[in-house]
Amino acid sequence: MSERFLYTSVNDPLAQPLFDGLEQEYEHRYADVQGRIGGTAREELLRYPAEAFVAPVGAFVLLLRDGQAISGGAFMPHRDPDTAEFKRIWTLPGLRRQGIARRVLQELEEQARRQGYHRVFLTTGFRQPEAVGLYLTHGYTALFDLQADPETVAHLPFEKHLGAAPPIAVAEPAQRRGVAA
């Protein structure tokens, strides 16, 4: 079994099974409140153009296992130039509770740092306690009252301040050519 991250486009055919599953899950969890929360799952998935998730301002990553997408996520610029907004972090249902979403979240954070972001903002739905748990245990701060009934909050916002990106070591010219100084 081989796993690797692939930075690609939201239009990549490899991503389609994830988006189909995400849409089905949103429809299942929120069908009775679509009007209150802003429309259908399909409308939410199509809300942002593919270009929003492209470097240098965004990213879209898939975690592939043996060439098949098992999880993924994305980010785009938020309201200020220092903040990335994470979107669409999702793992295939049969593979949950294995730390896969955590790995995708960490990868997105590292990429956001590399692209110069210092803060992450994200929201999750009020009927996604698994996501709330993931964010809280991964150092995110809830920007809502955790004691409130989630059904009354609807969109649950979180933030996390990122540390500086580790410096990239650049070899001296003589070392790059294999010449001793």
XYZ file of C-alpha atoms in Angstrom:
181
model
C 0.000 0.000 0.000
C 1.476 3.336 -1.049
C 0.239 6.765 -0.028
C 1.225 10.186 -1.261
C -0.083 13.728 -1.408
C -0.898 15.158 -4.812
C -1.344 18.894 -5.342
C -3.739 19.264 -8.216
C -6.908 21.030 -9.350
C -10.444 20.650 -8.042
C -11.224 19.659 -11.631
C -8.923 16.616 -11.470
C -10.986 13.462 -12.176
C -9.258 11.794 -9.207
C -11.137 14.201 -6.921
C -14.609 13.448 -8.263
C -15.363 10.456 -5.992
C -14.505 12.600 -2.962
C -16.762 15.433 -4.125
C -19.576 12.994 -4.883
C -19.270 11.517 -1.404
C -19.057 14.934 0.222
C -22.188 16.053 -1.602
C -24.061 12.929 -0.505
C -22.966 13.414 3.087
C -24.017 17.086 3.117
C -27.378 16.151 1.591
C -27.902 13.435 4.206
C -26.931 15.563 7.205
C -28.532 18.851 6.160
C -31.456 18.023 3.836
C -34.031 19.327 6.289
C -32.318 22.711 6.777
C -30.880 23.573 3.338
C -32.799 26.832 3.043
C -31.632 28.025 6.452
C -27.963 27.246 5.865
C -27.573 28.566 2.344
C -28.646 26.108 -0.316
C -27.856 22.652 -1.550
C -24.648 20.694 -1.168
C -24.020 21.007 -4.918
C -24.365 24.804 -4.684
C -21.863 24.857 -1.831
C -19.361 22.755 -3.768
C -19.673 25.039 -6.800
C -19.612 28.292 -4.807
C -15.946 29.046 -5.554
C -14.151 28.848 -8.904
C -11.351 26.311 -9.318
C -8.872 29.209 -9.608
C -9.484 30.114 -5.943
C -7.636 26.923 -4.943
C -4.529 27.394 -7.101
C -1.054 28.569 -6.043
C 0.255 31.066 -5.261
C -2.860 32.034 -3.249
C -4.526 28.659 -2.766
C -4.004 24.926 -2.932
C -5.929 21.718 -3.459
C -4.453 18.465 -2.212
C -5.503 14.850 -2.443
C -4.187 12.024 -0.340
C -3.827 9.086 -2.693
C -3.650 5.470 -1.610
C -2.514 3.169 -4.379
C -3.471 5.859 -6.893
C -7.008 6.446 -5.546
C -8.084 9.572 -3.651
C -9.033 8.685 -0.079
C -9.053 12.182 1.408
C -8.409 15.757 0.454
C -8.743 19.396 1.268
C -8.129 22.879 -0.027
C -7.490 26.453 0.931
C -8.006 29.847 -0.590
C -7.335 33.391 0.585
C -9.608 34.657 3.336
C -10.420 38.316 3.997
C -6.888 39.436 4.811
C -3.603 38.558 3.116
C -2.271 36.668 6.153
C -5.194 34.237 6.433
C -5.939 31.092 4.457
C -9.447 29.686 4.538
C -9.536 25.906 4.595
C -12.325 24.205 2.677
C -13.548 20.737 1.775
C -11.488 18.603 4.142
C -13.056 15.200 3.728
C -12.200 11.503 4.023
C -14.018 8.545 2.520
C -16.464 7.213 5.152
C -15.030 3.679 5.307
C -11.581 5.033 6.155
C -12.430 7.376 9.015
C -11.019 7.243 12.556
C -7.570 6.331 11.239
C -5.935 9.776 11.464
C -6.261 10.431 7.729
C -8.080 13.771 8.040
C -5.491 14.877 10.602
C -2.729 14.151 8.082
C -4.526 16.166 5.408
C -5.077 19.027 7.866
C -1.378 19.035 8.791
C -0.362 18.978 5.124
C -2.641 21.920 4.368
C -1.219 23.863 7.319
C 2.338 23.237 6.150
C 1.481 24.303 2.605
C -0.303 27.420 3.851
C 2.843 28.324 5.827
C 5.020 27.749 2.747
C 2.742 30.088 0.792
C 3.151 32.810 3.414
C -0.025 32.503 5.466
C 0.128 33.027 9.239
C -3.444 32.162 10.198
C -6.068 29.623 9.181
C -9.799 30.256 9.262
C -12.360 27.558 8.583
C -15.964 26.698 9.237
C -17.689 23.398 9.642
C -21.309 22.462 9.811
C -23.266 22.198 13.027
C -24.005 18.527 12.362
C -20.380 17.508 12.005
C -19.190 16.744 15.536
C -16.311 14.678 14.139
C -14.903 17.756 12.417
C -15.379 19.881 15.537
C -13.416 17.307 17.509
C -10.668 17.184 14.900
C -10.182 20.949 14.920
C -10.310 21.315 18.697
C -7.770 18.530 19.259
C -5.500 19.950 16.576
C -5.062 23.363 18.208
C -7.878 25.320 16.588
C -9.807 27.888 18.603
C -13.583 27.901 18.319
C -14.889 31.357 17.388
C -18.325 30.510 18.755
C -19.737 29.519 22.113
C -18.939 25.826 22.553
C -21.751 25.578 25.094
C -24.383 26.842 22.635
C -26.667 24.459 20.777
C -24.827 23.951 17.439
C -28.179 23.940 15.616
C -28.573 27.609 16.568
C -25.082 28.580 15.382
C -25.259 26.803 11.972
C -21.751 27.549 10.638
C -19.092 26.859 13.265
C -15.983 29.029 12.714
C -12.486 28.169 13.924
C -9.055 29.745 13.670
C -5.478 28.725 14.224
C -2.357 30.839 14.189
C 0.469 29.164 12.318
C 4.091 29.381 13.310
C 6.671 30.549 10.821
C 7.608 28.208 8.018
C 10.898 26.430 8.611
C 13.724 28.008 6.659
C 14.606 26.274 3.429
C 18.258 25.321 3.357
C 19.984 26.581 0.240
C 23.353 25.113 -0.587
C 26.223 27.423 -1.371
C 27.125 27.523 -5.089
C 30.204 25.348 -4.588
C 28.168 22.709 -2.740
C 25.489 22.666 -5.438
C 28.062 21.828 -8.061
C 29.797 19.277 -5.821
C 32.961 21.384 -5.682
C 34.818 21.545 -2.408
C 35.346 25.066 -1.106
